[in-house]
Amino acid sequence: MKNRILGIDPGTQVVGYGVIECEGTSMRLLAADVLRAPKGAPLAERLAHISAALEAVVAKWQPQCAAVEDVFVKADPRAALAIGHGRGALLAVLGRHGLLVADYPPATIKRSVAGNGRAPKQQVARMVGTILGLGALPTPLDATDALATAITHSLKSRTQIIVKK
Amino acid sequence: MKNRILGIDPGTQVVGYGVIECEGTSMRLLAADVLRAPKGAPLAERLAHISAALEAVVAKWQPQCAAVEDVFVKADPRAALAIGHGRGALLAVLGRHGLLVADYPPATIKRSVAGNGRAPKQQVARMVGTILGLGALPTPLDATDALATAITHSLKSRTQIIVKK
């Protein structure tokens, strides 16, 4: 059975997304790009823009589920609030389309894709390319981060099924 | 000229809203209530619910602008992230309807409505009732907080116009 996963790297200015199709143990790339909000626009306008753009992605690719990079909340509450704004706008879109949303912390994504929870971005990007059998990597890196999140969800779902047997 | 203002007290579980109509120095209540997300539902589902409910409010009352209670971000980044989720989902809806959104910190709202930046909730609620000429106050208090935010926006816009002359 084929399963489409939408991976998202959230933000209030740039949002990375990637769609992969999984069947058995194989995964293939369907789409990967970034959504950009108009620079310098008020927050509500930027969130509206990325929310509408994500809706178009969901309508086009019809994923069965979504995986979003979770947040490593550091000490700065202002930064956490800003991250929350971006995630909230995107999660609402996913929820309104009835998508189940899984959350994965950055370290889990890096460990799943590159075998090391502290792997640098470039290494994660290379492994994304290897796993999806790509000749060239989708740029920018926000898109490969989103793909890494989708791949993580696919691998984790697979593990869960095995464990349940 | 009549002007409709939508005031919002954001949240991920309960969202207060209030719509007032302003003409000259008079304000009157059009609507005030709370939107509730399904308890215990996953975050994306809750955000989807309040996002759709707010969209219905905007469609019904057709406000010209919106005012949202800003956040007093304390030390806890986890709480700030949660507040951000709620605000982000709501701001995206307002932005997608082309509404200009103003932000007011709680102390500014309390000072505008009750003359004291540290006024207790009940006092703010009483003054909301007085300003709008209400016999009985809309409950729960999240709705009166939202109305206080809308009133603040009306008073501040008025001041700005006077200053500009």
mmCIF file of C-alpha atoms in Angstrom:
data_model
loop_
_atom_site.group_PDB
_atom_site.id
_atom_site.type_symbol
_atom_site.label_atom_id
_atom_site.label_comp_id
_atom_site.label_asym_id
_atom_site.label_seq_id
_atom_site.Cartn_x
_atom_site.Cartn_y
_atom_site.Cartn_z
ATOM 1 C CA MET A 1 0.000 0.000 0.000
ATOM 2 C CA LYS A 2 1.331 3.378 -0.982
ATOM 3 C CA ASN A 3 1.511 6.060 1.658
ATOM 4 C CA ARG A 4 2.255 9.725 1.107
ATOM 5 C CA ILE A 5 3.970 11.644 3.868
ATOM 6 C CA LEU A 6 4.295 15.416 4.013
ATOM 7 C CA GLY A 7 7.322 16.553 6.014
ATOM 8 C CA ILE A 8 7.517 20.138 7.275
ATOM 9 C CA ASP A 9 10.276 22.333 8.649
ATOM 10 C CA PRO A 10 8.221 25.191 10.155
ATOM 11 C CA GLY A 11 8.947 28.913 10.288
ATOM 12 C CA THR A 12 7.246 32.308 10.117
ATOM 13 C CA GLN A 13 9.338 33.474 7.151
ATOM 14 C CA VAL A 14 10.538 30.334 5.361
ATOM 15 C CA VAL A 15 8.831 26.942 5.588
ATOM 16 C CA GLY A 16 10.485 23.856 4.128
ATOM 17 C CA TYR A 17 8.298 21.020 2.883
ATOM 18 C CA GLY A 18 8.817 17.667 1.246
ATOM 19 C CA VAL A 19 6.447 14.967 0.062
ATOM 20 C CA ILE A 20 7.554 11.357 -0.208
ATOM 21 C CA GLU A 21 5.692 8.241 -1.276
ATOM 22 C CA CYS A 22 6.421 5.044 0.624
ATOM 23 C CA GLU A 23 5.644 1.492 -0.417
ATOM 24 C CA GLY A 24 7.085 -1.369 1.591
ATOM 25 C CA THR A 25 10.655 -0.373 2.344
ATOM 26 C CA SER A 26 11.057 1.938 -0.636
ATOM 27 C CA MET A 27 10.604 5.700 -0.571
ATOM 28 C CA ARG A 28 10.536 8.110 -3.455
ATOM 29 C CA LEU A 29 10.552 11.865 -3.739
ATOM 30 C CA LEU A 30 7.430 13.550 -5.058
ATOM 31 C CA ALA A 31 8.091 17.187 -4.187
ATOM 32 C CA ALA A 32 10.382 19.383 -2.090
ATOM 33 C CA ASP A 33 10.567 23.136 -1.901
ATOM 34 C CA VAL A 34 10.199 26.090 0.425
ATOM 35 C CA LEU A 35 7.278 28.437 1.026
ATOM 36 C CA ARG A 36 8.356 32.022 1.569
ATOM 37 C CA ALA A 37 6.343 34.710 3.312
ATOM 38 C CA PRO A 38 6.579 38.296 1.991
ATOM 39 C CA LYS A 39 9.586 39.866 3.695
ATOM 40 C CA GLY A 40 8.874 42.644 6.173
ATOM 41 C CA ALA A 41 5.110 42.054 6.065
ATOM 42 C CA PRO A 42 3.148 42.095 9.339
ATOM 43 C CA LEU A 43 3.040 38.766 11.196
ATOM 44 C CA ALA A 44 -0.630 38.006 10.397
ATOM 45 C CA GLU A 45 0.019 38.574 6.698
ATOM 46 C CA ARG A 46 3.092 36.333 6.700
ATOM 47 C CA LEU A 47 1.230 33.563 8.532
ATOM 48 C CA ALA A 48 -1.704 33.939 6.142
ATOM 49 C CA HIS A 49 0.653 33.571 3.212
ATOM 50 C CA ILE A 50 2.367 30.395 4.412
ATOM 51 C CA SER A 51 -0.955 28.969 5.571
ATOM 52 C CA ALA A 52 -2.494 29.441 2.097
ATOM 53 C CA ALA A 53 0.639 28.112 0.401
ATOM 54 C CA LEU A 54 0.667 24.984 2.581
ATOM 55 C CA GLU A 55 -3.000 24.444 1.808
ATOM 56 C CA ALA A 56 -2.141 24.442 -1.904
ATOM 57 C CA VAL A 57 0.611 21.865 -1.285
ATOM 58 C CA VAL A 58 -1.797 19.596 0.629
ATOM 59 C CA ALA A 59 -4.454 19.955 -2.096
ATOM 60 C CA LYS A 60 -1.957 19.116 -4.823
ATOM 61 C CA TRP A 61 -0.178 16.166 -3.214
ATOM 62 C CA GLN A 62 -2.941 14.713 -1.028
ATOM 63 C CA PRO A 63 -0.684 13.246 1.678
ATOM 64 C CA GLN A 64 -2.118 10.692 4.124
ATOM 65 C CA CYS A 65 -0.173 12.053 7.074
ATOM 66 C CA ALA A 66 2.235 14.785 8.090
ATOM 67 C CA ALA A 67 5.417 14.966 10.140
ATOM 68 C CA VAL A 68 6.626 18.237 11.613
ATOM 69 C CA GLU A 69 9.992 19.032 13.090
ATOM 70 C CA ASP A 70 9.487 19.550 16.802
ATOM 71 C CA VAL A 71 11.116 22.361 18.649
ATOM 72 C CA PHE A 72 14.112 22.304 20.835
ATOM 73 C CA VAL A 73 12.961 25.131 23.065
ATOM 74 C CA LYS A 74 15.946 26.945 24.440
ATOM 75 C CA ALA A 75 16.000 29.546 27.156
ATOM 76 C CA ASP A 76 14.549 32.424 25.097
ATOM 77 C CA PRO A 77 10.750 32.684 25.500
ATOM 78 C CA ARG A 78 10.472 35.364 22.749
ATOM 79 C CA ALA A 79 12.029 32.936 20.249
ATOM 80 C CA ALA A 80 9.746 30.145 21.488
ATOM 81 C CA LEU A 81 6.714 32.393 20.932
ATOM 82 C CA ALA A 82 7.827 33.156 17.366
ATOM 83 C CA ILE A 83 8.376 29.458 16.610
ATOM 84 C CA GLY A 84 4.941 28.763 18.078
ATOM 85 C CA HIS A 85 3.330 31.309 15.743
ATOM 86 C CA GLY A 86 4.732 29.546 12.679
ATOM 87 C CA ARG A 87 3.908 26.045 13.900
ATOM 88 C CA GLY A 88 0.382 27.025 15.002
ATOM 89 C CA ALA A 89 -0.554 28.451 11.608
ATOM 90 C CA LEU A 90 0.752 25.339 9.821
ATOM 91 C CA LEU A 91 -0.687 22.773 12.253
ATOM 92 C CA ALA A 92 -4.141 24.375 11.904
ATOM 93 C CA VAL A 93 -3.996 23.815 8.127
ATOM 94 C CA LEU A 94 -2.931 20.172 8.573
ATOM 95 C CA GLY A 95 -5.649 19.608 11.169
ATOM 96 C CA ARG A 96 -8.310 21.170 8.960
ATOM 97 C CA HIS A 97 -7.419 18.707 6.226
ATOM 98 C CA GLY A 98 -7.840 15.832 8.668
ATOM 99 C CA LEU A 99 -4.160 14.900 8.590
ATOM 100 C CA LEU A 100 -2.651 13.095 11.533
ATOM 101 C CA VAL A 101 0.451 15.002 12.569
ATOM 102 C CA ALA A 102 3.542 13.420 14.097
ATOM 103 C CA ASP A 103 6.234 15.455 15.853
ATOM 104 C CA TYR A 104 9.921 14.583 15.862
ATOM 105 C CA PRO A 105 12.681 16.414 17.723
ATOM 106 C CA PRO A 106 15.696 17.416 15.567
ATOM 107 C CA ALA A 107 17.982 14.878 17.277
ATOM 108 C CA THR A 108 15.573 12.022 16.476
ATOM 109 C CA ILE A 109 15.429 13.076 12.833
ATOM 110 C CA LYS A 110 19.221 13.260 12.554
ATOM 111 C CA ARG A 111 19.661 9.892 14.257
ATOM 112 C CA SER A 112 17.027 8.219 12.051
ATOM 113 C CA VAL A 113 18.395 9.559 8.792
ATOM 114 C CA ALA A 114 22.139 9.804 9.448
ATOM 115 C CA GLY A 115 22.677 7.515 12.447
ATOM 116 C CA ASN A 116 23.862 10.357 14.647
ATOM 117 C CA GLY A 117 21.688 12.755 16.654
ATOM 118 C CA ARG A 118 24.270 15.487 16.220
ATOM 119 C CA ALA A 119 24.943 15.040 12.500
ATOM 120 C CA PRO A 120 25.584 18.333 10.688
ATOM 121 C CA LYS A 121 22.984 19.610 8.197
ATOM 122 C CA GLN A 122 25.098 18.691 5.150
ATOM 123 C CA GLN A 123 25.442 15.091 6.284
ATOM 124 C CA VAL A 124 21.691 14.820 6.867
ATOM 125 C CA ALA A 125 21.125 16.289 3.393
ATOM 126 C CA ARG A 126 23.494 13.747 1.806
ATOM 127 C CA MET A 127 21.692 10.845 3.523
ATOM 128 C CA VAL A 128 18.322 12.188 2.383
ATOM 129 C CA GLY A 129 19.684 12.036 -1.156
ATOM 130 C CA THR A 130 20.951 8.479 -0.663
ATOM 131 C CA ILE A 131 17.726 7.173 0.896
ATOM 132 C CA LEU A 132 15.548 8.715 -1.828
ATOM 133 C CA GLY A 133 17.971 7.715 -4.596
ATOM 134 C CA LEU A 134 18.444 11.264 -5.826
ATOM 135 C CA GLY A 135 21.178 12.330 -8.218
ATOM 136 C CA ALA A 136 21.080 15.914 -6.991
ATOM 137 C CA LEU A 137 19.693 17.251 -3.736
ATOM 138 C CA PRO A 138 16.709 19.579 -3.590
ATOM 139 C CA THR A 139 17.841 22.986 -2.367
ATOM 140 C CA PRO A 140 17.644 24.944 -0.120
ATOM 141 C CA LEU A 141 18.472 22.993 3.016
ATOM 142 C CA ASP A 142 15.073 23.757 4.610
ATOM 143 C CA ALA A 143 13.562 21.450 1.998
ATOM 144 C CA THR A 144 15.970 18.601 2.800
ATOM 145 C CA ASP A 145 15.257 19.072 6.527
ATOM 146 C CA ALA A 146 11.572 18.646 5.740
ATOM 147 C CA LEU A 147 12.326 15.518 3.692
ATOM 148 C CA ALA A 148 14.412 14.154 6.574
ATOM 149 C CA THR A 149 11.371 14.640 8.830
ATOM 150 C CA ALA A 150 9.119 12.770 6.390
ATOM 151 C CA ILE A 151 11.678 9.938 6.098
ATOM 152 C CA THR A 152 11.897 9.721 9.898
ATOM 153 C CA HIS A 153 8.135 9.314 10.087
ATOM 154 C CA SER A 154 8.200 6.570 7.505
ATOM 155 C CA LEU A 155 10.974 4.688 9.345
ATOM 156 C CA LYS A 156 9.292 5.126 12.738
ATOM 157 C CA SER A 157 5.886 3.974 11.459
ATOM 158 C CA ARG A 158 7.555 0.913 10.001
ATOM 159 C CA THR A 159 9.262 0.109 13.307
ATOM 160 C CA GLN A 160 5.983 0.490 15.168
ATOM 161 C CA ILE A 161 4.278 -1.987 12.861
ATOM 162 C CA ILE A 162 7.053 -4.528 13.411
ATOM 163 C CA VAL A 163 6.884 -4.051 17.174
ATOM 164 C CA LYS A 164 3.129 -4.575 17.194
ATOM 165 C CA LYS A 165 3.341 -8.006 15.487
ATOM 166 C CA MET B 1 -18.650 56.062 9.730
ATOM 167 C CA LYS B 2 -19.303 52.742 11.395
ATOM 168 C CA ASN B 3 -16.364 50.512 12.158
ATOM 169 C CA ARG B 4 -16.490 46.923 13.346
ATOM 170 C CA ILE B 5 -13.686 45.658 15.530
ATOM 171 C CA LEU B 6 -13.086 42.021 16.386
ATOM 172 C CA GLY B 7 -11.276 41.566 19.718
ATOM 173 C CA ILE B 8 -9.585 38.264 20.501
ATOM 174 C CA ASP B 9 -8.219 36.653 23.652
ATOM 175 C CA PRO B 10 -6.170 33.800 22.145
ATOM 176 C CA GLY B 11 -5.625 30.256 23.407
ATOM 177 C CA THR B 12 -5.199 26.686 22.191
ATOM 178 C CA GLN B 13 -8.176 25.380 24.168
ATOM 179 C CA VAL B 14 -10.470 28.373 24.762
ATOM 180 C CA VAL B 15 -10.513 31.523 22.616
ATOM 181 C CA GLY B 16 -12.505 34.554 23.690
ATOM 182 C CA TYR B 17 -13.889 36.863 21.040
ATOM 183 C CA GLY B 18 -15.980 39.998 20.949
ATOM 184 C CA VAL B 19 -17.262 42.185 18.129
ATOM 185 C CA ILE B 20 -18.118 45.830 18.700
ATOM 186 C CA GLU B 21 -19.392 48.493 16.353
ATOM 187 C CA CYS B 22 -18.003 51.994 16.765
ATOM 188 C CA GLU B 23 -19.420 55.235 15.436
ATOM 189 C CA GLY B 24 -17.953 58.507 16.615
ATOM 190 C CA THR B 25 -17.446 58.090 20.344
ATOM 191 C CA SER B 26 -20.122 55.439 20.808
ATOM 192 C CA MET B 27 -19.518 51.707 20.900
ATOM 193 C CA ARG B 28 -22.037 48.926 20.936
ATOM 194 C CA LEU B 29 -21.815 45.196 21.461
ATOM 195 C CA LEU B 30 -22.594 42.971 18.496
ATOM 196 C CA ALA B 31 -21.334 39.609 19.721
ATOM 197 C CA ALA B 32 -19.214 38.050 22.451
ATOM 198 C CA ASP B 33 -18.559 34.418 23.184
ATOM 199 C CA VAL B 34 -15.850 31.800 23.432
ATOM 200 C CA LEU B 35 -14.664 29.208 20.928
ATOM 201 C CA ARG B 36 -13.759 25.894 22.538
ATOM 202 C CA ALA B 37 -11.505 23.235 21.070
ATOM 203 C CA PRO B 38 -12.369 19.566 21.697
ATOM 204 C CA LYS B 39 -10.787 18.636 25.023
ATOM 205 C CA GLY B 40 -7.901 16.182 24.925
ATOM 206 C CA ALA B 41 -7.724 16.272 21.105
ATOM 207 C CA PRO B 42 -4.281 16.422 19.444
ATOM 208 C CA LEU B 43 -2.873 19.954 19.023
ATOM 209 C CA ALA B 44 -3.394 20.123 15.232
ATOM 210 C CA GLU B 45 -7.034 19.117 15.654
ATOM 211 C CA ARG B 46 -7.623 21.713 18.367
ATOM 212 C CA LEU B 47 -5.988 24.452 16.297
ATOM 213 C CA ALA B 48 -8.001 23.370 13.246
ATOM 214 C CA HIS B 49 -11.187 23.618 15.294
ATOM 215 C CA ILE B 50 -10.574 27.139 16.634
ATOM 216 C CA SER B 51 -9.295 28.260 13.239
ATOM 217 C CA ALA B 52 -12.502 27.123 11.505
ATOM 218 C CA ALA B 53 -14.653 28.586 14.281
ATOM 219 C CA LEU B 54 -12.911 31.963 14.044
ATOM 220 C CA GLU B 55 -13.379 31.922 10.283
ATOM 221 C CA ALA B 56 -17.125 31.507 10.832
ATOM 222 C CA VAL B 57 -17.122 34.481 13.232
ATOM 223 C CA VAL B 58 -15.284 36.668 10.694
ATOM 224 C CA ALA B 59 -17.660 35.583 7.910
ATOM 225 C CA LYS B 60 -20.707 36.333 10.040
ATOM 226 C CA TRP B 61 -19.688 39.703 11.513
ATOM 227 C CA GLN B 62 -17.444 41.069 8.755
ATOM 228 C CA PRO B 63 -15.180 43.183 10.993
ATOM 229 C CA GLN B 64 -12.950 45.860 9.413
ATOM 230 C CA CYS B 65 -10.049 45.193 11.774
ATOM 231 C CA ALA B 66 -8.943 42.951 14.602
ATOM 232 C CA ALA B 67 -7.219 43.468 17.941
ATOM 233 C CA VAL B 68 -5.460 40.630 19.710
ATOM 234 C CA GLU B 69 -4.229 40.477 23.274
ATOM 235 C CA ASP B 70 -0.462 40.430 23.148
ATOM 236 C CA VAL B 71 1.555 38.136 25.304
ATOM 237 C CA PHE B 72 3.423 38.865 28.453
ATOM 238 C CA VAL B 73 6.084 36.247 27.889
ATOM 239 C CA LYS B 74 7.372 35.031 31.210
ATOM 240 C CA ALA B 75 10.395 32.868 31.839
ATOM 241 C CA ASP B 76 8.860 29.572 30.654
ATOM 242 C CA PRO B 77 9.671 28.890 26.968
ATOM 243 C CA ARG B 78 7.330 25.856 26.842
ATOM 244 C CA ALA B 79 4.395 28.083 27.815
ATOM 245 C CA ALA B 80 5.492 30.717 25.283
ATOM 246 C CA LEU B 81 5.534 28.043 22.556
ATOM 247 C CA ALA B 82 2.002 26.939 23.472
ATOM 248 C CA ILE B 83 0.730 30.538 23.440
ATOM 249 C CA GLY B 84 2.432 30.993 20.070
ATOM 250 C CA HIS B 85 0.618 27.954 18.640
ATOM 251 C CA GLY B 86 -2.757 29.435 19.527
ATOM 252 C CA ARG B 87 -1.923 32.930 18.314
ATOM 253 C CA GLY B 88 -0.358 31.685 15.073
ATOM 254 C CA ALA B 89 -3.432 29.684 14.064
ATOM 255 C CA LEU B 90 -5.729 32.653 14.765
ATOM 256 C CA LEU B 91 -3.506 35.326 13.180
ATOM 257 C CA ALA B 92 -3.309 33.272 9.978
ATOM 258 C CA VAL B 93 -7.124 33.302 9.734
ATOM 259 C CA LEU B 94 -7.253 37.078 10.302
ATOM 260 C CA GLY B 95 -4.501 37.653 7.753
ATOM 261 C CA ARG B 96 -6.209 35.458 5.165
ATOM 262 C CA HIS B 97 -9.319 37.607 5.487
ATOM 263 C CA GLY B 98 -7.227 40.711 4.864
ATOM 264 C CA LEU B 99 -7.798 42.094 8.352
ATOM 265 C CA LEU B 100 -5.271 44.466 9.829
ATOM 266 C CA VAL B 101 -4.319 43.148 13.233
ATOM 267 C CA ALA B 102 -3.320 45.305 16.185
ATOM 268 C CA ASP B 103 -1.588 43.898 19.272
ATOM 269 C CA TYR B 104 -2.066 45.244 22.791
ATOM 270 C CA PRO B 105 -0.273 44.067 25.933
ATOM 271 C CA PRO B 106 -2.574 43.155 28.857
ATOM 272 C CA ALA B 107 -1.443 46.193 30.894
ATOM 273 C CA THR B 108 -2.356 48.584 28.057
ATOM 274 C CA ILE B 109 -5.805 46.998 27.761
ATOM 275 C CA LYS B 110 -6.430 47.274 31.498
ATOM 276 C CA ARG B 111 -5.242 50.873 31.596
ATOM 277 C CA SER B 112 -7.362 51.854 28.581
ATOM 278 C CA VAL B 113 -10.538 50.260 29.868
ATOM 279 C CA ALA B 114 -10.242 50.578 33.652
ATOM 280 C CA GLY B 115 -7.628 53.329 34.099
ATOM 281 C CA ASN B 116 -5.203 50.994 35.846
ATOM 282 C CA GLY B 117 -2.693 48.652 34.205
ATOM 283 C CA ARG B 118 -3.034 46.224 37.089
ATOM 284 C CA ALA B 119 -6.811 46.238 37.388
ATOM 285 C CA PRO B 120 -8.263 42.835 38.354
ATOM 286 C CA LYS B 121 -10.285 40.904 35.759
ATOM 287 C CA GLN B 122 -13.619 41.628 37.456
ATOM 288 C CA GLN B 123 -13.001 45.375 37.391
ATOM 289 C CA VAL B 124 -12.096 45.256 33.700
ATOM 290 C CA ALA B 125 -15.261 43.226 33.059
ATOM 291 C CA ARG B 126 -17.409 45.806 34.933
ATOM 292 C CA MET B 127 -15.910 48.651 32.885
ATOM 293 C CA VAL B 128 -16.512 46.744 29.644
ATOM 294 C CA GLY B 129 -20.174 46.552 30.690
ATOM 295 C CA THR B 130 -20.273 50.289 31.479
ATOM 296 C CA ILE B 131 -18.576 51.380 28.233
ATOM 297 C CA LEU B 132 -20.843 49.206 26.090
ATOM 298 C CA GLY B 133 -23.958 50.083 28.131
ATOM 299 C CA LEU B 134 -24.744 46.483 28.978
ATOM 300 C CA GLY B 135 -27.252 45.450 31.623
ATOM 301 C CA ALA B 136 -25.569 42.106 32.150
ATOM 302 C CA LEU B 137 -22.027 41.083 31.227
ATOM 303 C CA PRO B 138 -21.294 38.424 28.643
ATOM 304 C CA THR B 139 -19.769 35.408 30.328
ATOM 305 C CA PRO B 140 -17.268 33.787 30.579
ATOM 306 C CA LEU B 141 -14.510 36.264 31.351
ATOM 307 C CA ASP B 142 -12.502 35.308 28.250
ATOM 308 C CA ALA B 143 -15.231 37.004 26.217
ATOM 309 C CA THR B 144 -15.041 40.222 28.257
ATOM 310 C CA ASP B 145 -11.235 40.200 27.926
ATOM 311 C CA ALA B 146 -11.705 40.035 24.156
ATOM 312 C CA LEU B 147 -14.199 42.907 24.299
ATOM 313 C CA ALA B 148 -11.744 44.928 26.409
ATOM 314 C CA THR B 149 -9.148 44.380 23.663
ATOM 315 C CA ALA B 150 -11.574 45.584 20.967
ATOM 316 C CA ILE B 151 -12.484 48.641 23.073
ATOM 317 C CA THR B 152 -8.786 49.421 23.573
ATOM 318 C CA HIS B 153 -8.269 49.359 19.811
ATOM 319 C CA SER B 154 -11.195 51.697 19.292
ATOM 320 C CA LEU B 155 -9.908 54.162 21.899
ATOM 321 C CA LYS B 156 -6.330 54.006 20.579
ATOM 322 C CA SER B 157 -7.415 54.500 16.940
ATOM 323 C CA ARG B 158 -9.469 57.511 18.030
ATOM 324 C CA THR B 159 -6.472 59.010 19.834
ATOM 325 C CA GLN B 160 -4.272 58.480 16.802
ATOM 326 C CA ILE B 161 -6.743 60.302 14.577
ATOM 327 C CA ILE B 162 -6.849 63.242 16.992
ATOM 328 C CA VAL B 163 -3.057 63.335 17.190
ATOM 329 C CA LYS B 164 -2.760 63.372 13.409
ATOM 330 C CA LYS B 165 -4.996 66.450 13.019
#
